[in-house]
Coordinates of C-alpha atoms in Angstrom, one line a residue:
M1 CA 34.9 121.0 105.8
N2 CA 31.7 120.5 107.7
R3 CA 32.4 119.1 110.7
S4 CA 28.9 118.4 111.6
N5 CA 29.6 115.3 108.9
P6 CA 32.0 113.3 111.0
F7 CA 32.5 110.6 107.9
R8 CA 33.1 113.5 105.5
F9 CA 35.4 115.0 107.8
D10 CA 37.4 111.7 108.1
L11 CA 37.3 111.0 104.3
R12 CA 39.4 114.1 103.6
N13 CA 41.5 114.3 107.0
G14 CA 42.1 110.3 107.7
I15 CA 43.1 109.6 104.1
R16 CA 45.7 112.7 104.3
F17 CA 46.7 111.3 107.5
I18 CA 48.0 108.0 106.1
A19 CA 48.7 108.9 102.2
K20 CA 52.2 109.4 102.6
K21 CA 52.4 105.8 104.4
F22 CA 51.1 104.4 101.3
L23 CA 54.4 104.8 99.8
V24 CA 55.7 101.3 101.5
L25 CA 53.5 99.8 99.2
P26 CA 55.4 99.7 95.8
L27 CA 58.5 98.3 97.4
L28 CA 56.5 95.8 99.2
V29 CA 54.8 94.5 96.2
S30 CA 57.6 94.7 93.7
L31 CA 59.9 92.6 96.4
V32 CA 57.0 89.7 96.7
C33 CA 56.5 90.0 92.8
F34 CA 60.0 89.4 92.1
E35 CA 60.2 86.8 94.9
F36 CA 57.4 84.9 93.3
M37 CA 59.2 85.1 89.9
L38 CA 62.5 83.6 91.3
R39 CA 60.1 80.8 93.0
L40 CA 58.3 80.1 89.8
R41 CA 61.5 79.8 87.7
E42 CA 62.9 77.3 90.7
T43 CA 59.8 75.3 90.3
A44 CA 59.8 75.2 86.3
S45 CA 63.6 73.8 86.8
L46 CA 62.4 71.0 88.9
N47 CA 59.3 70.2 87.2
H48 CA 59.7 70.4 83.3
Q49 CA 56.0 70.5 83.0
Y50 CA 55.9 73.9 83.9
A51 CA 59.0 75.0 81.6
G52 CA 57.9 78.2 79.9
A53 CA 54.9 78.8 82.0
Q54 CA 53.5 82.3 81.9
P55 CA 52.3 83.6 85.0
T56 CA 49.2 85.5 85.4
L57 CA 47.5 88.3 87.2
G58 CA 45.9 85.5 89.6
D59 CA 49.4 84.1 90.3
F60 CA 50.7 87.2 91.3
A61 CA 47.9 88.0 93.9
M62 CA 47.6 84.4 95.1
Y63 CA 51.3 84.8 96.2
L64 CA 50.8 88.0 97.6
F65 CA 47.5 87.1 99.7
G66 CA 48.0 83.3 99.5
G67 CA 49.6 83.1 103.0
M68 CA 50.4 79.6 103.7
K69 CA 49.1 75.8 103.7
P70 CA 47.3 74.3 106.9
Y71 CA 50.3 73.6 109.1
I72 CA 50.3 70.1 110.8
P73 CA 52.8 70.0 113.4
N74 CA 55.5 67.7 112.5
P75 CA 59.3 67.4 113.9
D76 CA 60.1 66.6 110.0
E77 CA 58.5 70.1 108.9
P78 CA 59.2 73.4 110.7
F79 CA 56.6 76.0 110.9
L80 CA 57.6 78.7 108.3
F81 CA 56.0 81.8 109.2
P82 CA 54.3 83.8 106.1
V83 CA 56.4 87.0 106.5
S84 CA 55.4 88.5 102.8
W85 CA 51.4 88.0 104.1
F86 CA 52.4 89.2 107.6
L87 CA 53.5 92.1 106.1
V88 CA 50.5 92.9 103.4
F89 CA 48.1 92.2 106.2
G90 CA 49.8 93.9 109.0
I91 CA 51.0 97.2 107.3
C92 CA 47.1 97.6 106.6
L93 CA 46.2 97.2 110.1
F94 CA 49.0 99.6 111.6
L95 CA 48.1 102.0 109.1
T96 CA 44.5 102.5 110.3
L97 CA 45.2 102.2 113.9
Y98 CA 46.5 105.1 114.8
Y99 CA 44.2 108.0 112.8
P100 CA 41.0 107.7 114.8
V101 CA 43.3 107.5 118.4
Y102 CA 45.0 110.7 117.0
D103 CA 41.5 112.4 116.1
R104 CA 39.7 111.5 119.1
D105 CA 42.6 113.1 121.3
T106 CA 42.4 116.4 119.0
F107 CA 39.8 117.3 116.3
G108 CA 37.5 114.6 117.1
K109 CA 36.4 116.5 120.5
M110 CA 35.1 119.4 118.2
V111 CA 33.6 117.0 115.8
I112 CA 31.4 115.3 118.3
V113 CA 30.4 118.9 119.4
Y114 CA 29.4 120.1 116.0
S115 CA 27.7 116.8 115.3
G116 CA 26.2 116.7 118.6
S117 CA 26.8 112.6 118.7
R118 CA 29.1 110.4 119.7
T119 CA 27.7 107.6 118.0
K120 CA 27.8 109.2 114.7
W121 CA 31.6 109.7 115.6
W122 CA 32.4 106.1 116.4
T123 CA 30.2 104.9 113.1
A124 CA 32.1 107.5 111.1
K125 CA 35.6 106.3 112.2
C126 CA 34.3 102.4 111.3
A127 CA 33.2 103.7 108.0
W128 CA 36.5 105.3 107.5
I129 CA 38.5 102.1 108.2
I130 CA 36.5 100.1 106.0
V131 CA 37.0 102.6 103.4
A132 CA 40.7 102.9 103.8
T133 CA 41.3 99.4 103.9
F134 CA 39.7 99.1 100.5
L135 CA 41.7 101.8 99.3
Y136 CA 44.9 100.1 100.7
F137 CA 43.9 96.8 98.8
F138 CA 42.7 98.7 95.7
L139 CA 46.4 100.0 95.3
C140 CA 47.8 96.7 95.8
W141 CA 45.9 95.4 93.0
I142 CA 47.1 98.4 90.6
L143 CA 50.5 97.5 91.6
L144 CA 50.2 94.1 90.7
I145 CA 48.8 94.6 87.3
I146 CA 51.9 96.8 87.0
N147 CA 54.2 94.2 88.2
C148 CA 52.1 91.4 86.0
L149 CA 52.6 93.6 82.8
L150 CA 56.2 94.3 83.4
Y151 CA 57.3 90.6 83.7
G152 CA 55.2 89.4 80.8
G153 CA 52.2 87.9 82.6
Q154 CA 48.8 87.2 81.0
F155 CA 46.1 89.6 82.2
T156 CA 43.6 87.1 83.9
L157 CA 42.5 86.3 87.4
S158 CA 43.0 82.6 87.0
V159 CA 45.7 80.8 89.0
S160 CA 47.8 78.2 87.4
P161 CA 48.2 74.5 88.6
Y162 CA 52.1 75.1 89.5
M163 CA 51.1 77.2 92.3
S164 CA 49.9 74.0 93.8
D165 CA 53.4 73.2 93.9
I166 CA 54.6 76.4 94.9
F167 CA 52.7 76.3 97.9
L168 CA 53.5 72.7 98.6
L169 CA 49.7 71.5 98.4
R170 CA 48.7 68.0 98.6
E171 CA 45.0 67.5 98.6
T172 CA 43.6 70.1 96.4
V173 CA 40.5 70.5 94.0
P174 CA 41.3 69.6 90.4
P175 CA 43.3 72.6 88.9
D176 CA 40.9 73.0 86.2
Q177 CA 38.3 73.9 88.6
W178 CA 40.0 76.3 90.8
N179 CA 38.0 79.6 90.6
V180 CA 39.1 82.1 92.9
C181 CA 38.4 85.5 91.4
H182 CA 36.0 86.3 94.5
V183 CA 38.0 85.0 97.2
L184 CA 41.5 87.1 95.9
L185 CA 39.0 90.4 95.6
L186 CA 37.0 90.2 98.6
M187 CA 38.3 88.1 101.7
P188 CA 41.5 90.0 102.4
P189 CA 39.6 93.7 102.6
L190 CA 36.7 92.4 104.2
I191 CA 38.9 90.2 106.7
T192 CA 41.3 93.1 107.4
S193 CA 38.8 95.8 107.7
S194 CA 36.8 93.7 110.3
F195 CA 40.1 93.4 112.3
G196 CA 40.7 97.1 112.1
I197 CA 37.4 97.9 113.7
L198 CA 38.4 95.2 116.2
Q199 CA 41.5 97.4 116.5
M200 CA 39.7 100.7 117.0
L201 CA 37.5 99.1 119.8
L202 CA 40.7 97.8 121.8
T203 CA 41.9 101.0 122.0
L204 CA 39.1 102.3 124.1
W205 CA 40.8 100.3 126.8
F206 CA 44.4 99.8 125.8
R207 CA 47.3 101.8 124.2
P208 CA 47.4 101.4 120.1
I209 CA 50.7 99.6 120.2
I210 CA 49.2 96.8 122.6
C211 CA 46.3 96.6 120.2
F212 CA 48.6 96.1 117.4
L213 CA 50.4 93.3 119.5
I214 CA 47.1 91.6 119.9
S215 CA 46.3 91.5 116.0
A216 CA 49.9 90.5 115.3
I217 CA 49.6 87.6 117.9
L218 CA 46.3 86.7 115.8
M219 CA 47.9 86.5 113.0
L220 CA 50.6 84.1 114.3
A221 CA 47.8 82.0 115.9
S222 CA 45.9 82.0 112.7
A223 CA 48.8 80.9 110.6
Y224 CA 49.8 77.9 113.0
F225 CA 46.0 77.0 113.9
C226 CA 43.7 76.3 110.8
V227 CA 40.3 76.5 113.0
P228 CA 36.9 78.8 111.7
V229 CA 37.3 80.6 115.1
L230 CA 40.4 82.6 114.2
I231 CA 38.8 84.1 111.4
L232 CA 42.0 85.4 109.7
N233 CA 42.4 81.6 108.5
Y234 CA 39.8 83.2 105.6
A235 CA 42.1 85.8 104.7
F236 CA 44.7 82.6 103.7
C237 CA 43.6 82.6 100.1
I238 CA 45.4 79.0 99.6
R239 CA 43.1 77.9 102.2
S240 CA 40.0 78.5 100.7
N241 CA 37.6 75.5 99.9
E242 CA 38.1 76.5 95.9
I243 CA 41.3 75.3 96.0
L244 CA 41.8 72.9 99.2
V245 CA 39.4 70.0 99.3
D246 CA 38.8 70.7 103.1
G247 CA 39.3 74.4 102.9
F248 CA 37.5 77.5 104.2
S249 CA 34.1 78.3 103.0
F250 CA 33.7 81.7 101.4
P251 CA 30.4 82.5 102.6
S252 CA 31.4 81.4 106.0
G253 CA 34.2 84.1 105.8
I254 CA 31.9 86.8 104.9
V255 CA 29.5 86.0 107.6
Y256 CA 32.3 85.9 110.1
A257 CA 33.7 88.9 109.2
L258 CA 30.4 91.0 109.0
A259 CA 29.6 89.6 112.2
L260 CA 32.9 90.8 114.1
S261 CA 32.6 94.1 112.2
L262 CA 28.9 94.8 113.6
L263 CA 29.7 93.1 117.1
C264 CA 32.9 95.6 117.5
M265 CA 30.9 98.6 116.1
F266 CA 27.8 97.7 118.6
I267 CA 29.9 97.1 121.7
G268 CA 32.2 100.4 120.8
R269 CA 29.0 102.4 120.4
H270 CA 28.1 101.8 123.8
R271 CA 31.7 102.1 125.4
F272 CA 32.3 105.4 124.0
R273 CA 29.0 107.0 125.1
N274 CA 30.5 107.0 128.7
F275 CA 34.3 107.3 127.4
D276 CA 36.5 110.1 128.9
L277 CA 37.5 112.4 126.3
Y278 CA 39.2 114.6 128.8

């Protein structure tokens, strides 16, 4: 391996570092898909127009990445945190958190010497987080496809009207106008990779576990407060304006994710130049 090329070094060693941890994904995705089928049967039993409804790949994906509808504080409606959504995104953030810190404290010092640039090392780690995050969600999609086939679902990314009942939505765009393929495919990895870079930036000041706790608090805040400044709201696919009348815009989510990533990369590059490695 040519250590003068930090990204090639990370691509091999970084993926190897987290590969075994990916084994948790089949169990997680399968459990969420099983829960979705139970919810679908319950919904169909309460609403006979959905009797015999055949789930789609888009339905499985929406249940996995959808999160929860906007929460309006109400004493008669308790706040129910979306556990499966938290696990999917939280596990990804946790998986991409430790390798940059581990490499920085071990082999990274030699890589910096070989490459002759701390900026190259930092940029390579940012690129690695993006690649690892997209790989994580690619594997999620593979597992969703497998579960969809096992449950006899339709191989289409369209989202069925009964999903509004499962998520208890009220003011929605007419179901025949739902077009969420781009939201389901791009928003989860884009938003998560930007937060992964933010986590890595924070490790220049704090211990990794503290950085993850900050991410967890922001996920909780995003579930409770439906405001654009908490950009994790854009990772709640059910809150997209493709489904909700006053939902979040897909282009705005891309702009915010890219802006956060570039800002963290810029700040981190300057911070890492003066970071004490010894």
